[in-house]
PDB file of N, CA and C in Angstrom:
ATOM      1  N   UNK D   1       0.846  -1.183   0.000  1.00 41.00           N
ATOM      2  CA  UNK D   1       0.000   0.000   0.000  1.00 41.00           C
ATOM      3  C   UNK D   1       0.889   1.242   0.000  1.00 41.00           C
ATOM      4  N   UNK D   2       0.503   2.192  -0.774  1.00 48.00           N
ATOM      5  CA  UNK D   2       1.198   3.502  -0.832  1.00 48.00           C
ATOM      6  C   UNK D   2       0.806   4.512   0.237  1.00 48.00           C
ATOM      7  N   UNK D   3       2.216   5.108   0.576  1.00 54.00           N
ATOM      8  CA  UNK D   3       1.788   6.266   2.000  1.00 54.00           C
ATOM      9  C   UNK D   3       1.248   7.481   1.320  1.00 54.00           C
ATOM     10  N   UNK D   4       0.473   7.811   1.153  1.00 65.00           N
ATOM     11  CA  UNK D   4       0.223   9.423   0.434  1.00 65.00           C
ATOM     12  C   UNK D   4       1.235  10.289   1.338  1.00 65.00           C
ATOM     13  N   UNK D   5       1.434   9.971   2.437  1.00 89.00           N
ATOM     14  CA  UNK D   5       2.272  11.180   2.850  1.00 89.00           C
ATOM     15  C   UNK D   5       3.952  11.604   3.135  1.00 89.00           C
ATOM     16  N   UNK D   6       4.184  10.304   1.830  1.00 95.00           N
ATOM     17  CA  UNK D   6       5.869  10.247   1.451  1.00 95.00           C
ATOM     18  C   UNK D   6       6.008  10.602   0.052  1.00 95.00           C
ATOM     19  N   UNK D   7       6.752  11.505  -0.142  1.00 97.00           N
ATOM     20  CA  UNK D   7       6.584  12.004  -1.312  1.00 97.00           C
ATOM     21  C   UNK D   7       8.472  11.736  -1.909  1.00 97.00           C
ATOM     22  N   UNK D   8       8.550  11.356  -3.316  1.00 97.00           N
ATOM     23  CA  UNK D   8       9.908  10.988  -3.856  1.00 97.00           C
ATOM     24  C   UNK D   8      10.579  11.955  -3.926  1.00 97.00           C
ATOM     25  N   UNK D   9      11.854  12.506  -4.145  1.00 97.00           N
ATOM     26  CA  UNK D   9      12.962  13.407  -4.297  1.00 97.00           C
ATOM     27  C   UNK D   9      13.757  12.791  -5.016  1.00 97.00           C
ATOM     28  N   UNK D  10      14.063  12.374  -6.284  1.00 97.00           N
ATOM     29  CA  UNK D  10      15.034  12.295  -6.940  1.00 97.00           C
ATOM     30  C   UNK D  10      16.206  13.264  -7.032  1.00 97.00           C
ATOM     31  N   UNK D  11      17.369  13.357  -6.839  1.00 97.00           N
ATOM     32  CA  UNK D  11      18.351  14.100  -6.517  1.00 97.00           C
ATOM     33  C   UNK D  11      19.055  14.478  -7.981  1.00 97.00           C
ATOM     34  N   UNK D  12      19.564  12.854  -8.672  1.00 96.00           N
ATOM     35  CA  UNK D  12      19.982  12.434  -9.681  1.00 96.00           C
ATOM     36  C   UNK D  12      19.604  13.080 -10.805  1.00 96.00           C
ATOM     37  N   UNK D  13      18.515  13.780 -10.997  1.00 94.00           N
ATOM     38  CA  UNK D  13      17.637  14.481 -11.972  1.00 94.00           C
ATOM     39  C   UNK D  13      17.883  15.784 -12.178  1.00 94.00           C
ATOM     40  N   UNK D  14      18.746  16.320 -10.538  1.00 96.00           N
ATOM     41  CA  UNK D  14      18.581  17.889 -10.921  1.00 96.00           C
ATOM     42  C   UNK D  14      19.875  18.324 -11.125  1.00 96.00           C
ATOM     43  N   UNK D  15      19.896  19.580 -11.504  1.00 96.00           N
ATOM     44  CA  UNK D  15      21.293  19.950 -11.628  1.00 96.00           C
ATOM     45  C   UNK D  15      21.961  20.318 -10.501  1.00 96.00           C
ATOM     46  N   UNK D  16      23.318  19.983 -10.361  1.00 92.00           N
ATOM     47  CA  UNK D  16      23.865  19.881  -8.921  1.00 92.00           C
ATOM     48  C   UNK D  16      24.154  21.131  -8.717  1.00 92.00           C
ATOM     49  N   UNK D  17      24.550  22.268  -9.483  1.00 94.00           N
ATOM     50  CA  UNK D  17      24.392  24.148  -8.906  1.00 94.00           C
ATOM     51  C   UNK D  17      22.694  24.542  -8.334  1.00 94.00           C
ATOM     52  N   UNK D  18      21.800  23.690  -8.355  1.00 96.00           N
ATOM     53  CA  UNK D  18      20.264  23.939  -7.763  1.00 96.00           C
ATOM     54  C   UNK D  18      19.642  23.204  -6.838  1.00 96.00           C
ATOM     55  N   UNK D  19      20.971  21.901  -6.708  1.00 94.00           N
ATOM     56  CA  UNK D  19      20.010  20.650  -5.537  1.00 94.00           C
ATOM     57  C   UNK D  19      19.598  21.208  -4.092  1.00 94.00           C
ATOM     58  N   UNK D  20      21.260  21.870  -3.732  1.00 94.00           N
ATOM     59  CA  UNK D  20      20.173  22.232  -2.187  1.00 94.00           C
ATOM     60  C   UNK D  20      19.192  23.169  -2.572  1.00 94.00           C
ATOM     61  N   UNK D  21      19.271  23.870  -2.789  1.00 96.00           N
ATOM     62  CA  UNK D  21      17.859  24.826  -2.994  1.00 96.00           C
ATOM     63  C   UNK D  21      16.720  24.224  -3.206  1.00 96.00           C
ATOM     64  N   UNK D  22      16.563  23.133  -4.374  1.00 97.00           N
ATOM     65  CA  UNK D  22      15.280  22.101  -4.694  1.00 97.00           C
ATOM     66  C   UNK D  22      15.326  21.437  -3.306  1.00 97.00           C
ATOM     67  N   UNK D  23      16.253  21.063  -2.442  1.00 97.00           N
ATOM     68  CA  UNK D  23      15.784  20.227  -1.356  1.00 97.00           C
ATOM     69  C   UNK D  23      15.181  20.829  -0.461  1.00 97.00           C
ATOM     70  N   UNK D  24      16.040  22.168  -0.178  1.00 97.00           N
ATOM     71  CA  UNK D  24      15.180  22.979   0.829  1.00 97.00           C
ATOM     72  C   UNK D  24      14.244  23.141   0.458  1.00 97.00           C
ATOM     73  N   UNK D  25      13.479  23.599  -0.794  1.00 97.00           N
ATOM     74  CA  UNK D  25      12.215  23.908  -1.427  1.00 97.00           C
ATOM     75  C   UNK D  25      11.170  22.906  -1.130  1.00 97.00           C
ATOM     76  N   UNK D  26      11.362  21.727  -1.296  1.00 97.00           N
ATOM     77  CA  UNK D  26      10.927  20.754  -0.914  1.00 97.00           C
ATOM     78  C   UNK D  26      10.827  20.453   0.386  1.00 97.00           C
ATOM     79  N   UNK D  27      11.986  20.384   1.398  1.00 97.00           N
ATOM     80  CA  UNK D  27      11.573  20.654   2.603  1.00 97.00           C
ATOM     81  C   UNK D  27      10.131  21.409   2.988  1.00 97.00           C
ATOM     82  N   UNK D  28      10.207  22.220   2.957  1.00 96.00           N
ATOM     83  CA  UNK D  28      10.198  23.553   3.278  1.00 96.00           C
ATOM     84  C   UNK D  28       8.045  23.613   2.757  1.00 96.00           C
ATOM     85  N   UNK D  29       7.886  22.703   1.680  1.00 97.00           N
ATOM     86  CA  UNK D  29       6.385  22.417   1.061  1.00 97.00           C
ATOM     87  C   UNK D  29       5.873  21.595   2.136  1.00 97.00           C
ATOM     88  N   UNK D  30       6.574  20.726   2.886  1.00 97.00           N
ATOM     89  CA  UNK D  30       5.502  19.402   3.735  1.00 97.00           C
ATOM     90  C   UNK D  30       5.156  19.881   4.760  1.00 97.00           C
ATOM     91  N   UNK D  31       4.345  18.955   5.036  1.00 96.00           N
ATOM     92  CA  UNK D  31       3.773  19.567   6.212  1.00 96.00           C
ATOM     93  C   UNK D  31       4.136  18.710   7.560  1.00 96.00           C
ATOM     94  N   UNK D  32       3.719  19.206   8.818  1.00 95.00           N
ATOM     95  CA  UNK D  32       4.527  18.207   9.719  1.00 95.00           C
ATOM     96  C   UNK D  32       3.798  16.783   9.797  1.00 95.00           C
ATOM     97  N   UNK D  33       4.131  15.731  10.105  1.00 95.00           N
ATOM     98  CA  UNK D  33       4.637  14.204   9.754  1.00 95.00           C
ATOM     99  C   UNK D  33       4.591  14.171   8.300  1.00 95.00           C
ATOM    100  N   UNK D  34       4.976  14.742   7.484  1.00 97.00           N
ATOM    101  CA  UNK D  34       4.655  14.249   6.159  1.00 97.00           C
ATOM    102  C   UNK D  34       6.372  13.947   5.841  1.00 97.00           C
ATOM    103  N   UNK D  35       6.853  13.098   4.735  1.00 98.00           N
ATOM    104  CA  UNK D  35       8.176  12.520   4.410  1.00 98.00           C
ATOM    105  C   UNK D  35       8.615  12.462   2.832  1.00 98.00           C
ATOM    106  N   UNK D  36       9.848  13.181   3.155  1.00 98.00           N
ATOM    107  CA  UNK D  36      10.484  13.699   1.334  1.00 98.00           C
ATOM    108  C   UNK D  36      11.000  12.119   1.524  1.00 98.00           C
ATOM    109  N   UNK D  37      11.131  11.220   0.448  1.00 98.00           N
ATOM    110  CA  UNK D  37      11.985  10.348   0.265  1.00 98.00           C
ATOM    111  C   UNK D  37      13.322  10.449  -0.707  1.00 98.00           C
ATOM    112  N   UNK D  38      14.357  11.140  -0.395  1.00 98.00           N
ATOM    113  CA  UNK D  38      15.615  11.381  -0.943  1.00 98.00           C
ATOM    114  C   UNK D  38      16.299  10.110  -1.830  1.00 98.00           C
ATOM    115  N   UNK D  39      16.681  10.394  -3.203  1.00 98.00           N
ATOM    116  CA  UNK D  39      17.307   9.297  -3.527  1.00 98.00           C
ATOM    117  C   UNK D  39      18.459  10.070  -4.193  1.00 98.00           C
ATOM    118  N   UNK D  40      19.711   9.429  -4.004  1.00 97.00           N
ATOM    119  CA  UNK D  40      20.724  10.152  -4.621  1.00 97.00           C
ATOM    120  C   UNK D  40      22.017   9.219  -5.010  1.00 97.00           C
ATOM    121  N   UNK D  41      22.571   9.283  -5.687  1.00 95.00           N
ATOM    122  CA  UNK D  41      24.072   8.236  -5.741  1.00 95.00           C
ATOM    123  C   UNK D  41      24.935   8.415  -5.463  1.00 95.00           C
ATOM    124  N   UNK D  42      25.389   9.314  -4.598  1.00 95.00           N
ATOM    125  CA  UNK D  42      26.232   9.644  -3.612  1.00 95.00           C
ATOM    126  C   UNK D  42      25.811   9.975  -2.039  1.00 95.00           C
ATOM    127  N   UNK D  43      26.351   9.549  -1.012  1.00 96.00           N
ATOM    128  CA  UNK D  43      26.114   9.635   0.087  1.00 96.00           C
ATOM    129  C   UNK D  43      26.193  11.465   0.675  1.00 96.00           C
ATOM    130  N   UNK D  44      25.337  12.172   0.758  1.00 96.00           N
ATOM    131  CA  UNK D  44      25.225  13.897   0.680  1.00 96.00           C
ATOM    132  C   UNK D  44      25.425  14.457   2.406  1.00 96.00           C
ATOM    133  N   UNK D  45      26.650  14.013   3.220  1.00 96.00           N
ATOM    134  CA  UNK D  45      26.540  14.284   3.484  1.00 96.00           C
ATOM    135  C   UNK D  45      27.022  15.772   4.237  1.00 96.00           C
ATOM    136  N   UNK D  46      27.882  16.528   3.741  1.00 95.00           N
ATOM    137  CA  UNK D  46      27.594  18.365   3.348  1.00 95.00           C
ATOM    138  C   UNK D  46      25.609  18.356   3.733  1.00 95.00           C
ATOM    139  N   UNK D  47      24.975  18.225   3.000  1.00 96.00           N
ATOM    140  CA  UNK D  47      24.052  18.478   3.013  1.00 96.00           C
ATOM    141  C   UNK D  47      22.735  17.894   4.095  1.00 96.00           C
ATOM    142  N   UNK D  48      23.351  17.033   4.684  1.00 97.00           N
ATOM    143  CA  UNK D  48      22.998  16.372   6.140  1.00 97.00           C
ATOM    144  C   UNK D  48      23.478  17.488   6.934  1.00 97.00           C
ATOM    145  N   UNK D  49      24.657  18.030   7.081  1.00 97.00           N
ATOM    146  CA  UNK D  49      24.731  18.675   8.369  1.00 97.00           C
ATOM    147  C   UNK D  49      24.025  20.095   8.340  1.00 97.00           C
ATOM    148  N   UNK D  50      23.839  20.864   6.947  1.00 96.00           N
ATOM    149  CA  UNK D  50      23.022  22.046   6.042  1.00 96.00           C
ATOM    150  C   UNK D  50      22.350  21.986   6.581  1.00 96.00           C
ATOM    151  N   UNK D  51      20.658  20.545   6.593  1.00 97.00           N
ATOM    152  CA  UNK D  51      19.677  20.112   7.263  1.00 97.00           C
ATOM    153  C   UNK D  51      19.847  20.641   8.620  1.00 97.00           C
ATOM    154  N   UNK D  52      20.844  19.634   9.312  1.00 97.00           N
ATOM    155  CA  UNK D  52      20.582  19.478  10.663  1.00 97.00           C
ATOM    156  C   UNK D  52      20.794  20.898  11.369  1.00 97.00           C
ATOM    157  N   UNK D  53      22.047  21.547  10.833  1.00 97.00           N
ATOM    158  CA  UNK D  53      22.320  23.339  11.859  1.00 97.00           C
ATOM    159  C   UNK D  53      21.255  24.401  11.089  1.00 97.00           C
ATOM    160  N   UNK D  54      20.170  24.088  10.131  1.00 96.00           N
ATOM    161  CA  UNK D  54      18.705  25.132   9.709  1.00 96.00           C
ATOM    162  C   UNK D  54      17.852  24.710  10.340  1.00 96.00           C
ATOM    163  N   UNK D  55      17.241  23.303  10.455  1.00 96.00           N
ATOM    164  CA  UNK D  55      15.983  22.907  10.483  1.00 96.00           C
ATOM    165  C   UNK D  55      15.908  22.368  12.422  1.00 96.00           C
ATOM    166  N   UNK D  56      17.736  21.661  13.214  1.00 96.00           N
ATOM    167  CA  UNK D  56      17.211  21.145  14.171  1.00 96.00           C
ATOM    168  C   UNK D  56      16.850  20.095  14.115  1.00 96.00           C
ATOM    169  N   UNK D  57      15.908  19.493  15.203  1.00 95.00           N
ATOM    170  CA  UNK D  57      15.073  18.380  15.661  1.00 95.00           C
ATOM    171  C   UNK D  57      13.802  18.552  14.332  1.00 95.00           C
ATOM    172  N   UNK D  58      13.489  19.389  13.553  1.00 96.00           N
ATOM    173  CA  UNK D  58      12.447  20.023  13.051  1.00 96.00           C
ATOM    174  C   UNK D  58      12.462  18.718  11.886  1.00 96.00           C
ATOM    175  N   UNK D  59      13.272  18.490  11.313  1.00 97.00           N
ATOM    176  CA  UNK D  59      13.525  17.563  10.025  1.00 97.00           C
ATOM    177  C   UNK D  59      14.291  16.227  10.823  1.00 97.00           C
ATOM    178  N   UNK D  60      13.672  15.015  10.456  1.00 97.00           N
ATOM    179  CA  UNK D  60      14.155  13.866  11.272  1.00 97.00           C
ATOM    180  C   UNK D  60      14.643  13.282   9.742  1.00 97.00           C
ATOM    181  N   UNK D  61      15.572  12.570  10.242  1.00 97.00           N
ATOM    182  CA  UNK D  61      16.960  12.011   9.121  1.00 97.00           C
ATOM    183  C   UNK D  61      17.148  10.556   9.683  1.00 97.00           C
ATOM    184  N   UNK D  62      16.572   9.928   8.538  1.00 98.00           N
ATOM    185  CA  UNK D  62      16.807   8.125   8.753  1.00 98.00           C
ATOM    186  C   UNK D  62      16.927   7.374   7.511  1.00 98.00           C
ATOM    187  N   UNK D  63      18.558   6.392   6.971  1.00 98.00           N
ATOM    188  CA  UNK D  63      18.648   6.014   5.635  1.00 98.00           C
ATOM    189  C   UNK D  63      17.651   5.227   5.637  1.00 98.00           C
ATOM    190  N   UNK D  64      17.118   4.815   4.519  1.00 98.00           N
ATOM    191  CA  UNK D  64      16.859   3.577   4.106  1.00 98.00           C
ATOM    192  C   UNK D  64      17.376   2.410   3.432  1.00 98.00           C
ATOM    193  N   UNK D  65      18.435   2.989   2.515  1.00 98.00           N
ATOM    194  CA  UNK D  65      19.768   2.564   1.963  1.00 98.00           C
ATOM    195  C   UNK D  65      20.864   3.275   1.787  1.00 98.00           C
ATOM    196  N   UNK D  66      21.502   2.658   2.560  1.00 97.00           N
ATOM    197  CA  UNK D  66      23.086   3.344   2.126  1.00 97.00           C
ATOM    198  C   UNK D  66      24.154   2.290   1.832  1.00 97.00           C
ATOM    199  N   UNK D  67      24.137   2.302   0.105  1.00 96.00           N
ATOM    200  CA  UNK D  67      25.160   1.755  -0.428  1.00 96.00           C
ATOM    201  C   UNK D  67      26.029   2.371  -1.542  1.00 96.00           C
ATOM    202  N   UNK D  68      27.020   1.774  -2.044  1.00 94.00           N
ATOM    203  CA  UNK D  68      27.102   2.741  -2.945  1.00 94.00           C
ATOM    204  C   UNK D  68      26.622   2.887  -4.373  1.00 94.00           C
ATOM    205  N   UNK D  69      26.286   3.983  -4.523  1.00 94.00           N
ATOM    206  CA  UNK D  69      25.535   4.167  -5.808  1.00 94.00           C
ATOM    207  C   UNK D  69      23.985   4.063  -5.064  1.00 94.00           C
ATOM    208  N   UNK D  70      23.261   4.024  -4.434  1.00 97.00           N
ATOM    209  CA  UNK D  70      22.637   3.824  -4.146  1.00 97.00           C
ATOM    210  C   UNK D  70      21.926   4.707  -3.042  1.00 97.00           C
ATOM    211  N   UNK D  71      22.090   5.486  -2.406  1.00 98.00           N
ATOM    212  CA  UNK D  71      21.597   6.262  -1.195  1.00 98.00           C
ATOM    213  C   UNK D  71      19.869   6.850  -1.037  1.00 98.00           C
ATOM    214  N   UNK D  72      19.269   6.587  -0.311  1.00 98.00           N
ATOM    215  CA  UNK D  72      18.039   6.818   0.237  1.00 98.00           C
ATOM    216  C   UNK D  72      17.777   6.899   1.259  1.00 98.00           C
ATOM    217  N   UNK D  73      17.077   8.430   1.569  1.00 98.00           N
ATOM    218  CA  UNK D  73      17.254   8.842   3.012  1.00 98.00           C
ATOM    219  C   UNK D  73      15.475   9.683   3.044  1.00 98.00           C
ATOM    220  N   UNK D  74      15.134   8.878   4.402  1.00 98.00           N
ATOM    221  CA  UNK D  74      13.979   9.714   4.398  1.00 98.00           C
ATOM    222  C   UNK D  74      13.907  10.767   5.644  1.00 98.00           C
ATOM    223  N   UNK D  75      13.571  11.777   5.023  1.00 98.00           N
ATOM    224  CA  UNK D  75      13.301  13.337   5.242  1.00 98.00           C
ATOM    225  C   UNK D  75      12.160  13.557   6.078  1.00 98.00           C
ATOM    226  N   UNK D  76      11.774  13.404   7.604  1.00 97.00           N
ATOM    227  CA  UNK D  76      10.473  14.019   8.122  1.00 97.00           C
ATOM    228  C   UNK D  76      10.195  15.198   8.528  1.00 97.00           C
ATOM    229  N   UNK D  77       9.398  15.587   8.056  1.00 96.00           N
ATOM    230  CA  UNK D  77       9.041  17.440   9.309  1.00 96.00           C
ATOM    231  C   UNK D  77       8.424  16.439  10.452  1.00 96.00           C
ATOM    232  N   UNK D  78       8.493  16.966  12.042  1.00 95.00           N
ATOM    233  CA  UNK D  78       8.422  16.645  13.189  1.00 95.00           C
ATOM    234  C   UNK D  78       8.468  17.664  13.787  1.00 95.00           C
ATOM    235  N   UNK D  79       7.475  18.631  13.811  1.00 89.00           N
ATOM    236  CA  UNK D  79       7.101  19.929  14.627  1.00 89.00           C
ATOM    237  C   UNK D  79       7.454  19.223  15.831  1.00 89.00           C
ATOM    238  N   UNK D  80       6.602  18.927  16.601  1.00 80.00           N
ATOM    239  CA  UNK D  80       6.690  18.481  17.760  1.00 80.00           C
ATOM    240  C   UNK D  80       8.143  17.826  18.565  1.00 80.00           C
ATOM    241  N   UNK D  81       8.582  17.499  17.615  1.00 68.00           N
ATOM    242  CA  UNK D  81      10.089  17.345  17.975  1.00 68.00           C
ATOM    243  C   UNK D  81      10.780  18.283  18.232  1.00 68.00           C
ATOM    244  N   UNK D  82      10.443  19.295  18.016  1.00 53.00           N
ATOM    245  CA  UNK D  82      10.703  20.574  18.095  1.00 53.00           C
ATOM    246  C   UNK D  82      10.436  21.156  19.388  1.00 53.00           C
ATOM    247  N   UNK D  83       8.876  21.148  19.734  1.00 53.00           N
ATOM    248  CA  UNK D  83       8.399  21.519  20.922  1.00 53.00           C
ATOM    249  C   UNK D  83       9.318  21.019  21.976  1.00 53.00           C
ATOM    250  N   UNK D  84       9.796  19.752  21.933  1.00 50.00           N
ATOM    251  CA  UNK D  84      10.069  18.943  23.082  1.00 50.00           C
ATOM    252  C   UNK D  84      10.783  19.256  23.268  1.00 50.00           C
ATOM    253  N   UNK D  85      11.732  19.205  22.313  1.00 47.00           N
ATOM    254  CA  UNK D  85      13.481  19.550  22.797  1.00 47.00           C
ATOM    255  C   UNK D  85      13.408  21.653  23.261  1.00 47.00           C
ATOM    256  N   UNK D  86      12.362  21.705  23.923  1.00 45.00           N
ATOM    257  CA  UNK D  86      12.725  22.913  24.478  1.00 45.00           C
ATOM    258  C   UNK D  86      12.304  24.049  23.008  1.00 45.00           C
ATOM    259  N   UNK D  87      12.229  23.881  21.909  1.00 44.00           N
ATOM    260  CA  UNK D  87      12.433  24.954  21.323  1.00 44.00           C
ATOM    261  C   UNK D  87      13.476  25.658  20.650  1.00 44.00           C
ATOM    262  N   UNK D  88      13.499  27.047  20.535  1.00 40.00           N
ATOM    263  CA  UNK D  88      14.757  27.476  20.250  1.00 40.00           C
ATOM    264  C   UNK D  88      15.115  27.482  18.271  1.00 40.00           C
ATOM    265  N   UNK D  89      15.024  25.837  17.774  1.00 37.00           N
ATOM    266  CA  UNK D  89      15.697  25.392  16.203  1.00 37.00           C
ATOM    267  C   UNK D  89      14.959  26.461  15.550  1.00 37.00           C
ATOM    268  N   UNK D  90      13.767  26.793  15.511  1.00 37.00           N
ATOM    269  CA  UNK D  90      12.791  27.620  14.318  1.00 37.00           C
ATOM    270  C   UNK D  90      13.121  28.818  14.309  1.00 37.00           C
ATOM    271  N   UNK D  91      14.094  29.469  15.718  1.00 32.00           N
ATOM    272  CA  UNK D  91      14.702  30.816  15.319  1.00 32.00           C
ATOM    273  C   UNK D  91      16.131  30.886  14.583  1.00 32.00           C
ATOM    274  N   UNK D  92      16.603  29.778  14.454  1.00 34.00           N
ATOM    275  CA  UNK D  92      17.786  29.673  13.909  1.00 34.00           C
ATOM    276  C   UNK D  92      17.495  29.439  12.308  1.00 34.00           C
ATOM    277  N   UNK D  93      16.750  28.763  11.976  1.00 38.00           N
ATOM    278  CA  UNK D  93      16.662  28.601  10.991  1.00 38.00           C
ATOM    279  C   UNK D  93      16.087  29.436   9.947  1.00 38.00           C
ATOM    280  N   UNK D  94      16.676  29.429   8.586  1.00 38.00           N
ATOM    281  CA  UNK D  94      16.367  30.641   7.559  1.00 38.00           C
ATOM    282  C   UNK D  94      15.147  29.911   6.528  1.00 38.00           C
ATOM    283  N   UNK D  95      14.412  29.478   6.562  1.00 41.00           N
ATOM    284  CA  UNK D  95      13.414  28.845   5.681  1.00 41.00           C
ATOM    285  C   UNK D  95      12.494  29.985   5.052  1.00 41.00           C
ATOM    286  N   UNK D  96      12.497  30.462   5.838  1.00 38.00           N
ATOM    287  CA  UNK D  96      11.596  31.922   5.256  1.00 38.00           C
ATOM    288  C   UNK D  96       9.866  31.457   5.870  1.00 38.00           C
ATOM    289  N   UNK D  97       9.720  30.647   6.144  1.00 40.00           N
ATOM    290  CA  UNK D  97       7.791  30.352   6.847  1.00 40.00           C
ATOM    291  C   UNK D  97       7.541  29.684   6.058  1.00 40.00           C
ATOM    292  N   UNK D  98       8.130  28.702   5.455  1.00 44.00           N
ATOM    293  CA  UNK D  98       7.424  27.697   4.919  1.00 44.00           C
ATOM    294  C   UNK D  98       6.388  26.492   5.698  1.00 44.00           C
ATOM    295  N   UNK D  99       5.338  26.164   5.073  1.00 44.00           N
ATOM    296  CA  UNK D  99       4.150  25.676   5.685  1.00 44.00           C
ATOM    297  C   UNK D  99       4.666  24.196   6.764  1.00 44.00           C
ATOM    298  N   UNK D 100       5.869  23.673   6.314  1.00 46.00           N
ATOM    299  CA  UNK D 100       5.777  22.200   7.038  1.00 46.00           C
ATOM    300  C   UNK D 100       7.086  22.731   8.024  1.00 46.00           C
ATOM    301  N   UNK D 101       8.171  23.520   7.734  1.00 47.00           N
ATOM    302  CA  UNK D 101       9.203  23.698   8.998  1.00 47.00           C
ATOM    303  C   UNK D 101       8.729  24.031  10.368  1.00 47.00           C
ATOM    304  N   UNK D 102       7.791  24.974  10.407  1.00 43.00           N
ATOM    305  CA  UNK D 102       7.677  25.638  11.373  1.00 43.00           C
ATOM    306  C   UNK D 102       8.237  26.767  11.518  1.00 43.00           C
ATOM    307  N   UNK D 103       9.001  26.990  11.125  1.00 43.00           N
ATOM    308  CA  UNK D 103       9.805  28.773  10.987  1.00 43.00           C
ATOM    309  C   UNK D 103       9.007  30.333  10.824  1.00 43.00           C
ATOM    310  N   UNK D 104       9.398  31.165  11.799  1.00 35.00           N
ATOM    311  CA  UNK D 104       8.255  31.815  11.155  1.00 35.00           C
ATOM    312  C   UNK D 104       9.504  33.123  10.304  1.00 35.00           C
ATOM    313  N   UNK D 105      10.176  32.962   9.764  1.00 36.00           N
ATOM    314  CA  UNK D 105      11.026  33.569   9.453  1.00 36.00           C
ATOM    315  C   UNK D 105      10.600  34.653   7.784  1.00 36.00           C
ATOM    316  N   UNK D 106       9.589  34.692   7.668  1.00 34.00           N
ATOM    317  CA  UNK D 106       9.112  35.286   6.740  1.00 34.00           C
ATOM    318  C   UNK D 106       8.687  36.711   6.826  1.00 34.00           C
TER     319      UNK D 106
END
């Protein structure tokens, strides 16, 4: 059965001077529990730690495959993960108020 609320990210497709931006963009559309499914052929991670010092507890990060040539990583918004840990990530982060971060940075 299909999750309606995991949505694909092909990485491989875009041009690599625009990926983070398409990822954040993408981030940045879901809403909280909803899940980007990242696929890429290189292991990104520059762009794991990008995630983790903008978004926080806010975006939850778990592979599904990591091999090589092969990498898939799914992407959650987790407001509430947020709440718990005290707070604080949504002022750090530059998203601009997009609907699924939580940021009100707009």
């Amino acid at each position: 059965m299909f999750d309606n609320s995991v949505y694909p990210f092909d990485a491989r497709g875009v041009a690599k001077r625009f990926r983070h931006a398409a990822i954040f963009g993408a981030l940045e559309s879901l809403d909280d529990g909803e899940t980007m499914r990242f696929v890429n052929d290189h292991d990104p991670l520059p762009l794991l730690g990008q995630i983790q010092q903008r978004y926080g507890s806010q975006v939850g990060i778990a592979y599904v495959a990591r091999e090589p040539g092969n990498i898939v990583i799914d992407f959650t918004v987790q407001l509430g993960a947020q709440q718990e840990a005290g707070g604080g990530t949504a002022a750090t982060g530059s998203c601009g108020g997009g609907n699924g971060c939580g940021c009100s940075g707009g």
